Amino acid sequence: MPTAALGAVHTDLAHRARALQEPPPTPRPVLAGVVAALILVTATAAIDTSHATERRFERAQATFAHRR
C-alpha cells in the first residue's frame, strides 16, 4: 500500500494542489485591451459588411425593376 500512496504523489493532483497554493496570476490589462479592441473591430466590420450587402441588393433590385 505505501507504494500506491507514494505513486499518487506524482500525479496531476499534486500539481493542481501546488498551483492552488501559489498566488493568483497578475492581471494583464494590455491583453484585455487588445482582445476588447479586436472584438470591437470585428463587430464594426460585420455591421459595415451587412449594410454594404443590403445596399447592393437594393441597388440590384432597383436595376432589375427598371430594366423590366
PDB file of N, CA, C and O in Angstrom:
ATOM      1  N   MET A   1       0.792  -1.213   0.000  1.00  0.00           N
ATOM      2  CA  MET A   1       0.000   0.000   0.000  1.00  0.00           C
ATOM      3  C   MET A   1       0.834   1.277   0.000  1.00  0.00           C
ATOM      4  O   MET A   1       0.448   2.222  -0.665  1.00  0.00           O
ATOM      5  N   PRO A   2       1.932   1.352   0.727  1.00  0.00           N
ATOM      6  CA  PRO A   2       2.706   2.591   0.718  1.00  0.00           C
ATOM      7  C   PRO A   2       3.196   2.942  -0.674  1.00  0.00           C
ATOM      8  O   PRO A   2       3.306   4.105  -1.018  1.00  0.00           O
ATOM      9  N   THR A   3       3.479   1.948  -1.497  1.00  0.00           N
ATOM     10  CA  THR A   3       3.937   2.234  -2.854  1.00  0.00           C
ATOM     11  C   THR A   3       2.840   2.943  -3.639  1.00  0.00           C
ATOM     12  O   THR A   3       3.106   3.882  -4.380  1.00  0.00           O
ATOM     13  N   ALA A   4       1.606   2.509  -3.492  1.00  0.00           N
ATOM     14  CA  ALA A   4       0.484   3.147  -4.181  1.00  0.00           C
ATOM     15  C   ALA A   4       0.300   4.570  -3.679  1.00  0.00           C
ATOM     16  O   ALA A   4       0.013   5.481  -4.460  1.00  0.00           O
ATOM     17  N   ALA A   5       0.480   4.791  -2.403  1.00  0.00           N
ATOM     18  CA  ALA A   5       0.331   6.136  -1.846  1.00  0.00           C
ATOM     19  C   ALA A   5       1.425   7.051  -2.370  1.00  0.00           C
ATOM     20  O   ALA A   5       1.180   8.220  -2.682  1.00  0.00           O
ATOM     21  N   LEU A   6       2.634   6.573  -2.470  1.00  0.00           N
ATOM     22  CA  LEU A   6       3.725   7.385  -2.996  1.00  0.00           C
ATOM     23  C   LEU A   6       3.545   7.647  -4.491  1.00  0.00           C
ATOM     24  O   LEU A   6       3.908   8.699  -4.994  1.00  0.00           O
ATOM     25  N   GLY A   7       2.961   6.684  -5.177  1.00  0.00           N
ATOM     26  CA  GLY A   7       2.709   6.869  -6.605  1.00  0.00           C
ATOM     27  C   GLY A   7       1.685   7.950  -6.860  1.00  0.00           C
ATOM     28  O   GLY A   7       1.729   8.661  -7.861  1.00  0.00           O
ATOM     29  N   ALA A   8       0.755   8.114  -5.935  1.00  0.00           N
ATOM     30  CA  ALA A   8      -0.278   9.131  -6.092  1.00  0.00           C
ATOM     31  C   ALA A   8       0.280  10.534  -5.935  1.00  0.00           C
ATOM     32  O   ALA A   8      -0.307  11.503  -6.406  1.00  0.00           O
ATOM     33  N   VAL A   9       1.416  10.669  -5.277  1.00  0.00           N
ATOM     34  CA  VAL A   9       2.017  11.980  -5.072  1.00  0.00           C
ATOM     35  C   VAL A   9       2.505  12.564  -6.398  1.00  0.00           C
ATOM     36  O   VAL A   9       2.535  13.769  -6.582  1.00  0.00           O
ATOM     37  N   HIS A  10       2.861  11.725  -7.323  1.00  0.00           N
ATOM     38  CA  HIS A  10       3.412  12.179  -8.594  1.00  0.00           C
ATOM     39  C   HIS A  10       2.360  12.327  -9.689  1.00  0.00           C
ATOM     40  O   HIS A  10       2.676  12.384 -10.861  1.00  0.00           O
ATOM     41  N   THR A  11       1.114  12.401  -9.342  1.00  0.00           N
ATOM     42  CA  THR A  11       0.056  12.552 -10.333  1.00  0.00           C
ATOM     43  C   THR A  11      -0.260  14.028 -10.545  1.00  0.00           C
ATOM     44  O   THR A  11       0.344  14.909  -9.946  1.00  0.00           O
ATOM     45  N   ASP A  12      -1.240  14.292 -11.393  1.00  0.00           N
ATOM     46  CA  ASP A  12      -1.667  15.668 -11.660  1.00  0.00           C
ATOM     47  C   ASP A  12      -2.278  16.326 -10.435  1.00  0.00           C
ATOM     48  O   ASP A  12      -2.300  17.542 -10.324  1.00  0.00           O
ATOM     49  N   LEU A  13      -2.764  15.522  -9.514  1.00  0.00           N
ATOM     50  CA  LEU A  13      -3.374  16.066  -8.305  1.00  0.00           C
ATOM     51  C   LEU A  13      -2.367  16.882  -7.501  1.00  0.00           C
ATOM     52  O   LEU A  13      -2.696  17.957  -6.989  1.00  0.00           O
ATOM     53  N   ALA A  14      -1.153  16.407  -7.416  1.00  0.00           N
ATOM     54  CA  ALA A  14      -0.126  17.144  -6.677  1.00  0.00           C
ATOM     55  C   ALA A  14       0.184  18.468  -7.379  1.00  0.00           C
ATOM     56  O   ALA A  14       0.363  19.500  -6.720  1.00  0.00           O
ATOM     57  N   HIS A  15       0.244  18.467  -8.677  1.00  0.00           N
ATOM     58  CA  HIS A  15       0.496  19.704  -9.428  1.00  0.00           C
ATOM     59  C   HIS A  15      -0.647  20.693  -9.228  1.00  0.00           C
ATOM     60  O   HIS A  15      -0.420  21.895  -9.079  1.00  0.00           O
ATOM     61  N   ARG A  16      -1.862  20.203  -9.234  1.00  0.00           N
ATOM     62  CA  ARG A  16      -3.019  21.082  -9.035  1.00  0.00           C
ATOM     63  C   ARG A  16      -3.026  21.671  -7.632  1.00  0.00           C
ATOM     64  O   ARG A  16      -3.333  22.851  -7.449  1.00  0.00           O
ATOM     65  N   ALA A  17      -2.679  20.865  -6.650  1.00  0.00           N
ATOM     66  CA  ALA A  17      -2.638  21.359  -5.268  1.00  0.00           C
ATOM     67  C   ALA A  17      -1.574  22.439  -5.116  1.00  0.00           C
ATOM     68  O   ALA A  17      -1.811  23.466  -4.473  1.00  0.00           O
ATOM     69  N   ARG A  18      -0.408  22.241  -5.725  1.00  0.00           N
ATOM     70  CA  ARG A  18       0.643  23.259  -5.668  1.00  0.00           C
ATOM     71  C   ARG A  18       0.210  24.529  -6.387  1.00  0.00           C
ATOM     72  O   ARG A  18       0.496  25.630  -5.942  1.00  0.00           O
ATOM     73  N   ALA A  19      -0.484  24.379  -7.489  1.00  0.00           N
ATOM     74  CA  ALA A  19      -0.939  25.555  -8.241  1.00  0.00           C
ATOM     75  C   ALA A  19      -1.963  26.351  -7.445  1.00  0.00           C
ATOM     76  O   ALA A  19      -1.987  27.583  -7.515  1.00  0.00           O
ATOM     77  N   LEU A  20      -2.789  25.665  -6.674  1.00  0.00           N
ATOM     78  CA  LEU A  20      -3.779  26.367  -5.857  1.00  0.00           C
ATOM     79  C   LEU A  20      -3.129  27.118  -4.696  1.00  0.00           C
ATOM     80  O   LEU A  20      -3.671  28.102  -4.207  1.00  0.00           O
ATOM     81  N   GLN A  21      -1.989  26.667  -4.264  1.00  0.00           N
ATOM     82  CA  GLN A  21      -1.296  27.314  -3.156  1.00  0.00           C
ATOM     83  C   GLN A  21      -0.489  28.531  -3.610  1.00  0.00           C
ATOM     84  O   GLN A  21      -0.138  29.373  -2.801  1.00  0.00           O
ATOM     85  N   GLU A  22      -0.179  28.616  -4.883  1.00  0.00           N
ATOM     86  CA  GLU A  22       0.577  29.754  -5.407  1.00  0.00           C
ATOM     87  C   GLU A  22      -0.331  30.976  -5.497  1.00  0.00           C
ATOM     88  O   GLU A  22      -1.544  30.866  -5.578  1.00  0.00           O
ATOM     89  N   PRO A  23       0.268  32.180  -5.510  1.00  0.00           N
ATOM     90  CA  PRO A  23      -0.559  33.380  -5.657  1.00  0.00           C
ATOM     91  C   PRO A  23      -1.207  33.424  -7.043  1.00  0.00           C
ATOM     92  O   PRO A  23      -0.680  32.835  -7.999  1.00  0.00           O
ATOM     93  N   PRO A  24      -2.330  34.106  -7.168  1.00  0.00           N
ATOM     94  CA  PRO A  24      -3.003  34.163  -8.470  1.00  0.00           C
ATOM     95  C   PRO A  24      -2.149  34.902  -9.499  1.00  0.00           C
ATOM     96  O   PRO A  24      -1.312  35.736  -9.138  1.00  0.00           O
ATOM     97  N   PRO A  25      -2.342  34.614 -10.763  1.00  0.00           N
ATOM     98  CA  PRO A  25      -1.569  35.303 -11.794  1.00  0.00           C
ATOM     99  C   PRO A  25      -1.906  36.793 -11.833  1.00  0.00           C
ATOM    100  O   PRO A  25      -3.011  37.205 -11.472  1.00  0.00           O
ATOM    101  N   THR A  26      -0.951  37.565 -12.260  1.00  0.00           N
ATOM    102  CA  THR A  26      -1.175  39.011 -12.330  1.00  0.00           C
ATOM    103  C   THR A  26      -2.096  39.331 -13.497  1.00  0.00           C
ATOM    104  O   THR A  26      -2.042  38.685 -14.538  1.00  0.00           O
ATOM    105  N   PRO A  27      -2.963  40.322 -13.333  1.00  0.00           N
ATOM    106  CA  PRO A  27      -3.851  40.688 -14.439  1.00  0.00           C
ATOM    107  C   PRO A  27      -3.047  41.272 -15.600  1.00  0.00           C
ATOM    108  O   PRO A  27      -1.982  41.856 -15.404  1.00  0.00           O
ATOM    109  N   ARG A  28      -3.569  41.111 -16.784  1.00  0.00           N
ATOM    110  CA  ARG A  28      -2.891  41.594 -17.996  1.00  0.00           C
ATOM    111  C   ARG A  28      -3.787  42.609 -18.687  1.00  0.00           C
ATOM    112  O   ARG A  28      -4.548  42.270 -19.593  1.00  0.00           O
ATOM    113  N   PRO A  29      -3.703  43.872 -18.280  1.00  0.00           N
ATOM    114  CA  PRO A  29      -4.597  44.874 -18.870  1.00  0.00           C
ATOM    115  C   PRO A  29      -4.328  45.112 -20.355  1.00  0.00           C
ATOM    116  O   PRO A  29      -5.249  45.414 -21.104  1.00  0.00           O
ATOM    117  N   VAL A  30      -3.094  44.959 -20.796  1.00  0.00           N
ATOM    118  CA  VAL A  30      -2.794  45.169 -22.220  1.00  0.00           C
ATOM    119  C   VAL A  30      -3.469  44.087 -23.051  1.00  0.00           C
ATOM    120  O   VAL A  30      -4.079  44.371 -24.087  1.00  0.00           O
ATOM    121  N   LEU A  31      -3.371  42.853 -22.593  1.00  0.00           N
ATOM    122  CA  LEU A  31      -4.009  41.755 -23.315  1.00  0.00           C
ATOM    123  C   LEU A  31      -5.527  41.931 -23.352  1.00  0.00           C
ATOM    124  O   LEU A  31      -6.161  41.720 -24.391  1.00  0.00           O
ATOM    125  N   ALA A  32      -6.106  42.352 -22.229  1.00  0.00           N
ATOM    126  CA  ALA A  32      -7.544  42.588 -22.189  1.00  0.00           C
ATOM    127  C   ALA A  32      -7.936  43.710 -23.147  1.00  0.00           C
ATOM    128  O   ALA A  32      -8.970  43.633 -23.824  1.00  0.00           O
ATOM    129  N   GLY A  33      -7.122  44.747 -23.225  1.00  0.00           N
ATOM    130  CA  GLY A  33      -7.398  45.843 -24.153  1.00  0.00           C
ATOM    131  C   GLY A  33      -7.313  45.407 -25.601  1.00  0.00           C
ATOM    132  O   GLY A  33      -8.140  45.808 -26.434  1.00  0.00           O
ATOM    133  N   VAL A  34      -6.330  44.581 -25.907  1.00  0.00           N
ATOM    134  CA  VAL A  34      -6.184  44.085 -27.278  1.00  0.00           C
ATOM    135  C   VAL A  34      -7.379  43.212 -27.659  1.00  0.00           C
ATOM    136  O   VAL A  34      -7.916  43.330 -28.772  1.00  0.00           O
ATOM    137  N   VAL A  35      -7.808  42.354 -26.756  1.00  0.00           N
ATOM    138  CA  VAL A  35      -8.963  41.494 -27.038  1.00  0.00           C
ATOM    139  C   VAL A  35     -10.230  42.336 -27.220  1.00  0.00           C
ATOM    140  O   VAL A  35     -11.021  42.101 -28.139  1.00  0.00           O
ATOM    141  N   ALA A  36     -10.410  43.344 -26.370  1.00  0.00           N
ATOM    142  CA  ALA A  36     -11.587  44.218 -26.497  1.00  0.00           C
ATOM    143  C   ALA A  36     -11.552  44.978 -27.821  1.00  0.00           C
ATOM    144  O   ALA A  36     -12.586  45.112 -28.494  1.00  0.00           O
ATOM    145  N   ALA A  37     -10.385  45.467 -28.207  1.00  0.00           N
ATOM    146  CA  ALA A  37     -10.268  46.179 -29.482  1.00  0.00           C
ATOM    147  C   ALA A  37     -10.550  45.247 -30.657  1.00  0.00           C
ATOM    148  O   ALA A  37     -11.208  45.637 -31.630  1.00  0.00           O
ATOM    149  N   LEU A  38     -10.069  44.029 -30.581  1.00  0.00           N
ATOM    150  CA  LEU A  38     -10.318  43.059 -31.647  1.00  0.00           C
ATOM    151  C   LEU A  38     -11.804  42.746 -31.774  1.00  0.00           C
ATOM    152  O   LEU A  38     -12.340  42.654 -32.880  1.00  0.00           O
ATOM    153  N   ILE A  39     -12.482  42.610 -30.649  1.00  0.00           N
ATOM    154  CA  ILE A  39     -13.929  42.370 -30.673  1.00  0.00           C
ATOM    155  C   ILE A  39     -14.653  43.558 -31.293  1.00  0.00           C
ATOM    156  O   ILE A  39     -15.564  43.392 -32.113  1.00  0.00           O
ATOM    157  N   LEU A  40     -14.251  44.764 -30.925  1.00  0.00           N
ATOM    158  CA  LEU A  40     -14.879  45.967 -31.473  1.00  0.00           C
ATOM    159  C   LEU A  40     -14.663  46.078 -32.980  1.00  0.00           C
ATOM    160  O   LEU A  40     -15.600  46.378 -33.729  1.00  0.00           O
ATOM    161  N   VAL A  41     -13.447  45.831 -33.424  1.00  0.00           N
ATOM    162  CA  VAL A  41     -13.155  45.903 -34.864  1.00  0.00           C
ATOM    163  C   VAL A  41     -13.941  44.844 -35.629  1.00  0.00           C
ATOM    164  O   VAL A  41     -14.497  45.116 -36.702  1.00  0.00           O
ATOM    165  N   THR A  42     -14.019  43.639 -35.080  1.00  0.00           N
ATOM    166  CA  THR A  42     -14.759  42.566 -35.743  1.00  0.00           C
ATOM    167  C   THR A  42     -16.248  42.892 -35.838  1.00  0.00           C
ATOM    168  O   THR A  42     -16.873  42.690 -36.890  1.00  0.00           O
ATOM    169  N   ALA A  43     -16.821  43.413 -34.753  1.00  0.00           N
ATOM    170  CA  ALA A  43     -18.238  43.773 -34.768  1.00  0.00           C
ATOM    171  C   ALA A  43     -18.508  44.903 -35.752  1.00  0.00           C
ATOM    172  O   ALA A  43     -19.500  44.875 -36.495  1.00  0.00           O
ATOM    173  N   THR A  44     -17.625  45.894 -35.782  1.00  0.00           N
ATOM    174  CA  THR A  44     -17.786  47.012 -36.715  1.00  0.00           C
ATOM    175  C   THR A  44     -17.704  46.532 -38.162  1.00  0.00           C
ATOM    176  O   THR A  44     -18.505  46.956 -39.006  1.00  0.00           O
ATOM    177  N   ALA A  45     -16.761  45.656 -38.437  1.00  0.00           N
ATOM    178  CA  ALA A  45     -16.623  45.130 -39.801  1.00  0.00           C
ATOM    179  C   ALA A  45     -17.854  44.320 -40.200  1.00  0.00           C
ATOM    180  O   ALA A  45     -18.318  44.407 -41.347  1.00  0.00           O
ATOM    181  N   ALA A  46     -18.396  43.541 -39.276  1.00  0.00           N
ATOM    182  CA  ALA A  46     -19.581  42.744 -39.592  1.00  0.00           C
ATOM    183  C   ALA A  46     -20.786  43.636 -39.881  1.00  0.00           C
ATOM    184  O   ALA A  46     -21.542  43.390 -40.832  1.00  0.00           O
ATOM    185  N   ILE A  47     -20.954  44.690 -39.094  1.00  0.00           N
ATOM    186  CA  ILE A  47     -22.071  45.620 -39.322  1.00  0.00           C
ATOM    187  C   ILE A  47     -21.901  46.349 -40.645  1.00  0.00           C
ATOM    188  O   ILE A  47     -22.851  46.497 -41.421  1.00  0.00           O
ATOM    189  N   ASP A  48     -20.690  46.800 -40.933  1.00  0.00           N
ATOM    190  CA  ASP A  48     -20.429  47.507 -42.188  1.00  0.00           C
ATOM    191  C   ASP A  48     -20.667  46.593 -43.391  1.00  0.00           C
ATOM    192  O   ASP A  48     -21.267  47.018 -44.387  1.00  0.00           O
ATOM    193  N   THR A  49     -20.226  45.364 -43.297  1.00  0.00           N
ATOM    194  CA  THR A  49     -20.444  44.417 -44.391  1.00  0.00           C
ATOM    195  C   THR A  49     -21.931  44.143 -44.584  1.00  0.00           C
ATOM    196  O   THR A  49     -22.409  44.047 -45.727  1.00  0.00           O
ATOM    197  N   SER A  50     -22.660  44.050 -43.502  1.00  0.00           N
ATOM    198  CA  SER A  50     -24.101  43.827 -43.591  1.00  0.00           C
ATOM    199  C   SER A  50     -24.797  44.984 -44.305  1.00  0.00           C
ATOM    200  O   SER A  50     -25.643  44.768 -45.185  1.00  0.00           O
ATOM    201  N   HIS A  51     -24.430  46.200 -43.942  1.00  0.00           N
ATOM    202  CA  HIS A  51     -25.040  47.375 -44.594  1.00  0.00           C
ATOM    203  C   HIS A  51     -24.657  47.458 -46.071  1.00  0.00           C
ATOM    204  O   HIS A  51     -25.505  47.774 -46.921  1.00  0.00           O
ATOM    205  N   ALA A  52     -23.401  47.170 -46.379  1.00  0.00           N
ATOM    206  CA  ALA A  52     -22.960  47.215 -47.772  1.00  0.00           C
ATOM    207  C   ALA A  52     -23.690  46.169 -48.608  1.00  0.00           C
ATOM    208  O   ALA A  52     -24.102  46.437 -49.742  1.00  0.00           O
ATOM    209  N   THR A  53     -23.871  44.994 -48.057  1.00  0.00           N
ATOM    210  CA  THR A  53     -24.590  43.940 -48.780  1.00  0.00           C
ATOM    211  C   THR A  53     -26.037  44.329 -49.007  1.00  0.00           C
ATOM    212  O   THR A  53     -26.584  44.128 -50.105  1.00  0.00           O
ATOM    213  N   GLU A  54     -26.668  44.928 -48.001  1.00  0.00           N
ATOM    214  CA  GLU A  54     -28.052  45.367 -48.141  1.00  0.00           C
ATOM    215  C   GLU A  54     -28.178  46.424 -49.236  1.00  0.00           C
ATOM    216  O   GLU A  54     -29.103  46.377 -50.054  1.00  0.00           O
ATOM    217  N   ARG A  55     -27.243  47.369 -49.264  1.00  0.00           N
ATOM    218  CA  ARG A  55     -27.268  48.409 -50.315  1.00  0.00           C
ATOM    219  C   ARG A  55     -27.112  47.793 -51.699  1.00  0.00           C
ATOM    220  O   ARG A  55     -27.784  48.196 -52.650  1.00  0.00           O
ATOM    221  N   ARG A  56     -26.245  46.813 -51.827  1.00  0.00           N
ATOM    222  CA  ARG A  56     -26.047  46.171 -53.134  1.00  0.00           C
ATOM    223  C   ARG A  56     -27.306  45.446 -53.595  1.00  0.00           C
ATOM    224  O   ARG A  56     -27.670  45.510 -54.773  1.00  0.00           O
ATOM    225  N   PHE A  57     -27.974  44.761 -52.683  1.00  0.00           N
ATOM    226  CA  PHE A  57     -29.209  44.076 -53.064  1.00  0.00           C
ATOM    227  C   PHE A  57     -30.311  45.065 -53.423  1.00  0.00           C
ATOM    228  O   PHE A  57     -31.079  44.838 -54.369  1.00  0.00           O
ATOM    229  N   GLU A  58     -30.399  46.167 -52.707  1.00  0.00           N
ATOM    230  CA  GLU A  58     -31.401  47.182 -53.048  1.00  0.00           C
ATOM    231  C   GLU A  58     -31.110  47.788 -54.420  1.00  0.00           C
ATOM    232  O   GLU A  58     -32.019  48.005 -55.217  1.00  0.00           O
ATOM    233  N   ARG A  59     -29.835  48.056 -54.698  1.00  0.00           N
ATOM    234  CA  ARG A  59     -29.457  48.606 -56.000  1.00  0.00           C
ATOM    235  C   ARG A  59     -29.745  47.597 -57.116  1.00  0.00           C
ATOM    236  O   ARG A  59     -30.243  47.971 -58.188  1.00  0.00           O
ATOM    237  N   ALA A  60     -29.451  46.326 -56.877  1.00  0.00           N
ATOM    238  CA  ALA A  60     -29.715  45.297 -57.885  1.00  0.00           C
ATOM    239  C   ALA A  60     -31.216  45.151 -58.128  1.00  0.00           C
ATOM    240  O   ALA A  60     -31.654  44.998 -59.277  1.00  0.00           O
ATOM    241  N   GLN A  61     -32.010  45.230 -57.064  1.00  0.00           N
ATOM    242  CA  GLN A  61     -33.456  45.124 -57.213  1.00  0.00           C
ATOM    243  C   GLN A  61     -34.000  46.312 -58.001  1.00  0.00           C
ATOM    244  O   GLN A  61     -34.858  46.146 -58.882  1.00  0.00           O
ATOM    245  N   ALA A  62     -33.509  47.515 -57.735  1.00  0.00           N
ATOM    246  CA  ALA A  62     -33.965  48.695 -58.457  1.00  0.00           C
ATOM    247  C   ALA A  62     -33.568  48.612 -59.930  1.00  0.00           C
ATOM    248  O   ALA A  62     -34.359  48.959 -60.823  1.00  0.00           O
ATOM    249  N   THR A  63     -32.356  48.139 -60.200  1.00  0.00           N
ATOM    250  CA  THR A  63     -31.902  47.999 -61.590  1.00  0.00           C
ATOM    251  C   THR A  63     -32.723  46.951 -62.329  1.00  0.00           C
ATOM    252  O   THR A  63     -33.124  47.167 -63.477  1.00  0.00           O
ATOM    253  N   PHE A  64     -33.027  45.867 -61.685  1.00  0.00           N
ATOM    254  CA  PHE A  64     -33.808  44.812 -62.303  1.00  0.00           C
ATOM    255  C   PHE A  64     -35.226  45.310 -62.601  1.00  0.00           C
ATOM    256  O   PHE A  64     -35.774  45.063 -63.679  1.00  0.00           O
ATOM    257  N   ALA A  65     -35.835  46.047 -61.650  1.00  0.00           N
ATOM    258  CA  ALA A  65     -37.196  46.549 -61.848  1.00  0.00           C
ATOM    259  C   ALA A  65     -37.212  47.603 -62.959  1.00  0.00           C
ATOM    260  O   ALA A  65     -38.188  47.702 -63.720  1.00  0.00           O
ATOM    261  N   HIS A  66     -36.160  48.395 -63.070  1.00  0.00           N
ATOM    262  CA  HIS A  66     -36.097  49.438 -64.089  1.00  0.00           C
ATOM    263  C   HIS A  66     -35.950  48.837 -65.490  1.00  0.00           C
ATOM    264  O   HIS A  66     -36.530  49.345 -66.454  1.00  0.00           O
ATOM    265  N   ARG A  67     -35.197  47.772 -65.621  1.00  0.00           N
ATOM    266  CA  ARG A  67     -34.954  47.145 -66.923  1.00  0.00           C
ATOM    267  C   ARG A  67     -36.109  46.270 -67.381  1.00  0.00           C
ATOM    268  O   ARG A  67     -36.187  45.895 -68.535  1.00  0.00           O
ATOM    269  N   ARG A  68     -36.995  45.938 -66.521  1.00  0.00           N
ATOM    270  CA  ARG A  68     -38.107  45.061 -66.872  1.00  0.00           C
ATOM    271  C   ARG A  68     -39.135  45.772 -67.605  1.00  0.00           C
ATOM    272  O   ARG A  68     -39.686  46.472 -68.059  1.00  0.00           O
TER     273      ARG A  68
END
